[in-house]
mmCIF file of C-alpha atoms in Angstrom:
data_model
loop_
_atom_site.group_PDB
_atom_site.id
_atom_site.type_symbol
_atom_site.label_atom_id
_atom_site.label_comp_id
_atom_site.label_asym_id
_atom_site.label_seq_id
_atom_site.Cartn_x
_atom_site.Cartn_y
_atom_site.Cartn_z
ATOM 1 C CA UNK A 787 101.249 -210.749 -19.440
ATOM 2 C CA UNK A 788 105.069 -210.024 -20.404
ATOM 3 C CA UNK A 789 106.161 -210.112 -24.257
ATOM 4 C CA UNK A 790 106.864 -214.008 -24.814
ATOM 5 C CA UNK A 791 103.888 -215.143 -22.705
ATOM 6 C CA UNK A 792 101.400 -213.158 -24.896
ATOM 7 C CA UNK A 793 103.050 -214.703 -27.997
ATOM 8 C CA UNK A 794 103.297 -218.187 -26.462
ATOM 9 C CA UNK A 795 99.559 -217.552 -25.610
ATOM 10 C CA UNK A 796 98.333 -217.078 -29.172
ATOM 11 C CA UNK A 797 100.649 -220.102 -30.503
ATOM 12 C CA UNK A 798 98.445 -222.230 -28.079
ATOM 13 C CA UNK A 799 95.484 -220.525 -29.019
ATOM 14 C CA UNK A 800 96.304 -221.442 -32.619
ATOM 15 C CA UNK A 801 96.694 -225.112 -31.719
ATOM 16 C CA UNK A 802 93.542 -225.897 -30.152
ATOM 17 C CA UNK A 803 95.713 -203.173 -1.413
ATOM 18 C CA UNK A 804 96.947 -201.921 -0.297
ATOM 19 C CA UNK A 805 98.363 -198.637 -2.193
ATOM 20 C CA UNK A 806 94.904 -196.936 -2.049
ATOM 21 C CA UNK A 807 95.757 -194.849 1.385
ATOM 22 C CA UNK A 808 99.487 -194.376 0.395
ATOM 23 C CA UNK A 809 101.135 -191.480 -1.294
ATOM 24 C CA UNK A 810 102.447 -191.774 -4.717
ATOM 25 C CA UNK A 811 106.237 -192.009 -3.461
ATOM 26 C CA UNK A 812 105.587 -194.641 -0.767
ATOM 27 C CA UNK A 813 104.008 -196.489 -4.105
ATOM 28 C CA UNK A 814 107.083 -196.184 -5.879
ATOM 29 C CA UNK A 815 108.952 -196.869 -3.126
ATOM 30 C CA UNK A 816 106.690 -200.394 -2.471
ATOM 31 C CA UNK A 817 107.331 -200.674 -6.439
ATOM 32 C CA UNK A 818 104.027 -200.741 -7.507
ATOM 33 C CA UNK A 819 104.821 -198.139 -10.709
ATOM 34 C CA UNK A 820 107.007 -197.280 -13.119
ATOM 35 C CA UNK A 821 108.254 -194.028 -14.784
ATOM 36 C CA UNK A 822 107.977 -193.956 -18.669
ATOM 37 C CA UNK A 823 111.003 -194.324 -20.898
ATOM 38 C CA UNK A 824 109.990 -191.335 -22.520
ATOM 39 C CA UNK A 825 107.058 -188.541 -21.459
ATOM 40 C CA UNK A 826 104.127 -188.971 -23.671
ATOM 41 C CA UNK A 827 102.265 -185.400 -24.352
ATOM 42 C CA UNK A 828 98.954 -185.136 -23.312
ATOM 43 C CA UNK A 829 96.390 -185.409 -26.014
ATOM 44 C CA UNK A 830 94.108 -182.949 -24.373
ATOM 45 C CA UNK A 831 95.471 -179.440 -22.948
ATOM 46 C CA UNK A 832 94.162 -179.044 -19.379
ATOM 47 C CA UNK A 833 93.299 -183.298 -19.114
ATOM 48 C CA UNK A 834 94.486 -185.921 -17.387
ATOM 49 C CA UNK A 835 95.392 -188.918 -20.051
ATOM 50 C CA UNK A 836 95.065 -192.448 -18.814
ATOM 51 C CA UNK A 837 95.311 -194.916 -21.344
ATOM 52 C CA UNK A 838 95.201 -198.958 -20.955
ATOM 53 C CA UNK A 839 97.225 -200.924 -23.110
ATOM 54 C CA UNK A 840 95.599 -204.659 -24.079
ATOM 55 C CA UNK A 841 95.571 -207.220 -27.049
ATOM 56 C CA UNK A 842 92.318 -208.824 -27.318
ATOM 57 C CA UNK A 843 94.803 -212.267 -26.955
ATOM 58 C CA UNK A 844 95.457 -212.125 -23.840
ATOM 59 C CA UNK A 845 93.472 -214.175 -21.433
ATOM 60 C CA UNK A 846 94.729 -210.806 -18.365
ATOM 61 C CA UNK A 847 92.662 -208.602 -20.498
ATOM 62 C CA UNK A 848 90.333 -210.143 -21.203
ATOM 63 C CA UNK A 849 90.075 -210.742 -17.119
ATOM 64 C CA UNK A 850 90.291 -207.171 -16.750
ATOM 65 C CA UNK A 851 88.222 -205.681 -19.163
ATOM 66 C CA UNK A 852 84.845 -205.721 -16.783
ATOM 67 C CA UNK A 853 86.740 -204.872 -13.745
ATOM 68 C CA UNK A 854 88.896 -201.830 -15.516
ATOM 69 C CA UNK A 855 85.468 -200.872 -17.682
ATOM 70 C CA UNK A 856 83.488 -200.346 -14.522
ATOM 71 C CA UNK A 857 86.354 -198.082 -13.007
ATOM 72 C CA UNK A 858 86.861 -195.812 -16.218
ATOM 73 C CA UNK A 859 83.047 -195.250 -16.082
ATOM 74 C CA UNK A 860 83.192 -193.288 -12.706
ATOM 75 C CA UNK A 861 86.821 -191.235 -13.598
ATOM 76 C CA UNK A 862 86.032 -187.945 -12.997
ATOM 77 C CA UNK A 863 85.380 -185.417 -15.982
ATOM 78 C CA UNK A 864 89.226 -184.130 -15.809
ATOM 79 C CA UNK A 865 90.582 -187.254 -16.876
ATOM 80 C CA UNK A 866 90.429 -189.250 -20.588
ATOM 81 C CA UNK A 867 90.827 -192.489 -20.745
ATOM 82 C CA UNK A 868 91.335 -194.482 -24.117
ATOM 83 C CA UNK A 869 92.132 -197.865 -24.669
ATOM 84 C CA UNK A 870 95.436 -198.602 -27.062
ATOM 85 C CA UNK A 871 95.635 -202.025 -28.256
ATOM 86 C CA UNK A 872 99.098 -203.076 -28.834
ATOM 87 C CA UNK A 873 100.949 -204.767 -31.684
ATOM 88 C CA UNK A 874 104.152 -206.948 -31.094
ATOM 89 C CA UNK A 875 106.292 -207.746 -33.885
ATOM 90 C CA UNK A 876 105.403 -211.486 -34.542
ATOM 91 C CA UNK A 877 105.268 -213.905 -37.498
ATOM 92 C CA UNK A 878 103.528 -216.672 -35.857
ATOM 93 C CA UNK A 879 100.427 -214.137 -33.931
ATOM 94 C CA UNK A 880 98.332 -211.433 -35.930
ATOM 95 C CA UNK A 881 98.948 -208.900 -33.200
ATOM 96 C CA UNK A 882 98.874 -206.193 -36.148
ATOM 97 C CA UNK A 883 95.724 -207.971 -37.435
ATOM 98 C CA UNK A 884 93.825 -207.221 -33.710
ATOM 99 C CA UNK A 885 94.794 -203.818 -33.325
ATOM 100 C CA UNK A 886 93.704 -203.002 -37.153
ATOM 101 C CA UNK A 887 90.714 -204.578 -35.975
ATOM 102 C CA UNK A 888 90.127 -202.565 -32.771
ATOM 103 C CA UNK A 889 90.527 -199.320 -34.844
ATOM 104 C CA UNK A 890 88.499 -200.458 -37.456
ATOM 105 C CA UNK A 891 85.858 -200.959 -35.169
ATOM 106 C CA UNK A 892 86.725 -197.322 -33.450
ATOM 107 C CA UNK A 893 86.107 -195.789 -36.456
ATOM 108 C CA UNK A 894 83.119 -197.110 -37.942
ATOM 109 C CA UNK A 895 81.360 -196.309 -34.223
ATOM 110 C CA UNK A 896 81.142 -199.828 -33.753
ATOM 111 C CA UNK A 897 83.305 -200.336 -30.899
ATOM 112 C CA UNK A 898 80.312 -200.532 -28.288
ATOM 113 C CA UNK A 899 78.909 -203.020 -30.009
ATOM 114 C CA UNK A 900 81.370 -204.977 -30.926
ATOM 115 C CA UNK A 901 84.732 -204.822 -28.686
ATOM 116 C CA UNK A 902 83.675 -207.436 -26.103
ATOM 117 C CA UNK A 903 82.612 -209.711 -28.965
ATOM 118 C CA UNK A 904 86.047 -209.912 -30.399
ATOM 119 C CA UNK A 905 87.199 -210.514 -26.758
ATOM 120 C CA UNK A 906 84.484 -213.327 -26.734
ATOM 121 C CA UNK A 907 85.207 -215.153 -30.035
ATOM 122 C CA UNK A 908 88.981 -214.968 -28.807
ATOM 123 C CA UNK A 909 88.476 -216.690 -25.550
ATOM 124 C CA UNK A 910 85.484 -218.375 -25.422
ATOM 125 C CA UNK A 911 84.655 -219.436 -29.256
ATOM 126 C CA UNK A 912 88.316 -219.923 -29.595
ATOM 127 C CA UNK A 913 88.298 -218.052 -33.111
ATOM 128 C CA UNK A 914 91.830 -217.446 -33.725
ATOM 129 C CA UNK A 915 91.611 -214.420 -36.123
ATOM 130 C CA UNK A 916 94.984 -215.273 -37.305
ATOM 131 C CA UNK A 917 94.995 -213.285 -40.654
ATOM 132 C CA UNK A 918 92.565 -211.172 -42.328
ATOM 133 C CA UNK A 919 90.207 -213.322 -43.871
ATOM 134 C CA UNK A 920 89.436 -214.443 -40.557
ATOM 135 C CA UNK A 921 88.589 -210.720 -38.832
ATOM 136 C CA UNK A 922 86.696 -210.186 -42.032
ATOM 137 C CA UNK A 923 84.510 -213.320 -41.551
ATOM 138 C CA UNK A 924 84.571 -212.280 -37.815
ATOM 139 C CA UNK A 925 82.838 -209.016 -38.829
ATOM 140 C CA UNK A 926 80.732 -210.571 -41.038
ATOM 141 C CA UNK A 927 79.241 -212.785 -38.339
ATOM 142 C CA UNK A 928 78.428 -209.796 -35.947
ATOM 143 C CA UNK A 929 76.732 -208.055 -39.131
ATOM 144 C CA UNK A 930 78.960 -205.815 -40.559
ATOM 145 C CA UNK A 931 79.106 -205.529 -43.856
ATOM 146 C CA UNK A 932 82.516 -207.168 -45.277
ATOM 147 C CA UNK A 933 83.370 -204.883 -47.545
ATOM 148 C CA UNK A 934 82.693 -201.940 -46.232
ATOM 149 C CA UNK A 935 84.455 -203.247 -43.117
ATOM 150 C CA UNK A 936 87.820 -203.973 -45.549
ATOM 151 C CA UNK A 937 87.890 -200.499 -46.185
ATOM 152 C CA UNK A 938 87.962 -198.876 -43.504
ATOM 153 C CA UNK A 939 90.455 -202.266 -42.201
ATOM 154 C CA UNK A 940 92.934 -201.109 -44.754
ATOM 155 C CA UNK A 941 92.446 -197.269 -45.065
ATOM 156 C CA UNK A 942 94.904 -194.203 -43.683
ATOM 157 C CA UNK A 943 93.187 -194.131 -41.098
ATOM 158 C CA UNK A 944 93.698 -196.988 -39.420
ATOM 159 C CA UNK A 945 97.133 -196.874 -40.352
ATOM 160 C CA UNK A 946 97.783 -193.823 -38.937
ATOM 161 C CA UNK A 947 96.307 -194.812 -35.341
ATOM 162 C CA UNK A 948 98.200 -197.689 -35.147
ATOM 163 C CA UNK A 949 101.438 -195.900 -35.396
ATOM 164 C CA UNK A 950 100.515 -193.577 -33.415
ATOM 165 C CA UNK A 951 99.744 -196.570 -30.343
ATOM 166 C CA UNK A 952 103.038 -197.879 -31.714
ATOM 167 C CA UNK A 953 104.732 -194.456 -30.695
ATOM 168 C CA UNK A 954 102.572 -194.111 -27.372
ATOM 169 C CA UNK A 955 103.610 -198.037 -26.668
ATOM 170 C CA UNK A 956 106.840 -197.880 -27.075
ATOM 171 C CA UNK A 957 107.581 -194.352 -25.144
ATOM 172 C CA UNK A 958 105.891 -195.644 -22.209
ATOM 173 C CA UNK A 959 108.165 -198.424 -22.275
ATOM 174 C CA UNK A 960 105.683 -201.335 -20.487
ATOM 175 C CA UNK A 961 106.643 -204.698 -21.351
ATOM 176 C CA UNK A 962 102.957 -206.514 -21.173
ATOM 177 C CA UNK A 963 99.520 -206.254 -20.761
ATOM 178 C CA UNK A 964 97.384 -205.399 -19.774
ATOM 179 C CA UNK A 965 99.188 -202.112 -18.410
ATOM 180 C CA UNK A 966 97.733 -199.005 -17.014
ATOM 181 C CA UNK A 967 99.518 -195.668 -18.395
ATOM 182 C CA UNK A 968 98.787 -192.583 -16.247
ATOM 183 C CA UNK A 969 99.364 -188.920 -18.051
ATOM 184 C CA UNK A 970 102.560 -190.253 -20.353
ATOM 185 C CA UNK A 971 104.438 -190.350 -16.848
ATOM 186 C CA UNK A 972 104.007 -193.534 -15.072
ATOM 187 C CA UNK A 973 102.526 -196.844 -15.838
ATOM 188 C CA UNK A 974 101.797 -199.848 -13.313
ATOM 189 C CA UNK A 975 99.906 -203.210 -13.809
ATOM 190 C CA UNK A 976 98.776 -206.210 -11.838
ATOM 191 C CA UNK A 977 102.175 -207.892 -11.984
ATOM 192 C CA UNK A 978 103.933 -204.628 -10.746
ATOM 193 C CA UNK A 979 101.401 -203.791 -8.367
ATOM 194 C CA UNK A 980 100.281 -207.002 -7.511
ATOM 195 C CA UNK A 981 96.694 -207.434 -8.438
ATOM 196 C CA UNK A 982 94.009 -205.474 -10.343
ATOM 197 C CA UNK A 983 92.894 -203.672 -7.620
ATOM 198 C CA UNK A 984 95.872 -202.676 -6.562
ATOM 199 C CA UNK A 985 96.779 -201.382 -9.874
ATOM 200 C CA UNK A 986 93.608 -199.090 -10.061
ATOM 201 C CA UNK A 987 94.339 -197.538 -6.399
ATOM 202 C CA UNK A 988 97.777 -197.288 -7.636
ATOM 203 C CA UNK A 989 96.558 -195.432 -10.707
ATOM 204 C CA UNK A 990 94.214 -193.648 -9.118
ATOM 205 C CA UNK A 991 96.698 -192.167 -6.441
ATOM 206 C CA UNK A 992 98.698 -191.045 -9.729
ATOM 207 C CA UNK A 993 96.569 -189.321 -11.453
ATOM 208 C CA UNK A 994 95.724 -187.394 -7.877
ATOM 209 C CA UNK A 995 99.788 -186.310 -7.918
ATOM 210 C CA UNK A 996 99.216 -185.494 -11.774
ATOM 211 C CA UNK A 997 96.111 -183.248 -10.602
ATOM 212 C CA UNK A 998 98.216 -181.675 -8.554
ATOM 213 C CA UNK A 999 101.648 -180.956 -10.505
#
């Protein structure tokens, strides 16, 4: 989902392959990935980084989130995957809001618990979290403890990962989610690839080059 849909998305919310047997250059060549805008250092020495970008928003990722969990599961142990949610500059959707929450959630160990819940509320409650009253009563609801959970919402922390995904975001240079990165080199997605499962063989055959580089 490009820029402007995921925005026009949430303003509605608030009112109501083929690539698996081909090399890595025939990919590119078939345009099914792109190279970053700029290289994104790996986060672990000797590891192969894959990261997916979402917003809990967006109806794609929340369509992919089974599919893409199930295939992260069975990576092999040379590769680390970590989710980044993203955060659009917006004055009409709380992307900041979701990706405060995600991390909030990440660091009070909560995140198995609780991640496909906020993708729930979002989609099929229809909960807009739209400011932060809303994620707190959210949190509240799943049993969390509010306060404790406003804390850790508005600490360093949390600050400090989300510009961090900011900085990861905006060097691989995707415009939309949900977008697979592959080792802060390449990054393809269903609509360059042209489906989910495409985009996961296309991943997967980069992160076999990156293996071998």
């Amino acid at each position: 989902m490009k820029r402007r849909e995921l925005i026009q998305s949430a303003v509605a919310l608030s009112v109501m392959g083929a690539f698996g047997g081909l090399s890595p250059a025939l990919a590119q060549d078939a345009g099914a990935f792109r190279k970053v805008r700029r290289e994104v250092p790996r986060s672990t020495p000797g590891k192969i980084d894959v990261v997916e970008f979402f917003w809990y928003g967006c109806i794609h990722c929340y369509n992919f989130e089974p599919k893409v969990n199930a295939w992260h599961k069975k990576l092999p142990s040379d590769v680390v995957f970590t989710k980044i949610p993203i955060a659009y500059q917006s004055q009409r959707v709380n992307f900041q809001g979701h990706q405060r929450l995600y991390y909030t959630l990440e660091t009070m160990g909560k995140l198995d618990m609780a991640h496909s819940k906020v993708f729930e509320a979002m989609h099929k409650d229809k909960k807009q979290l739209a400011n932060d009253e809303q994620i707190f009563d959210f949190a509240e609801s799943i049993g969390l403890k509010r306060e404790e959970f406003a804390n850790v919402f508005k600490s360093f922390g949390v600050n400090a990962k989300c510009a961090q995904a900011k900085t990861i975001f905006e060097a691989y240079g995707a415009d939309g989610v949900p977008t697979l990165g592959i080792d802060g080199k390449f990054f393809t997605s269903a609509s360059i690839a042209g489906s989910e499962d495409n985009a996961i063989r296309v991943a997967e055959a980069l992160i076999r080059r990156q293996r071998q580089a």
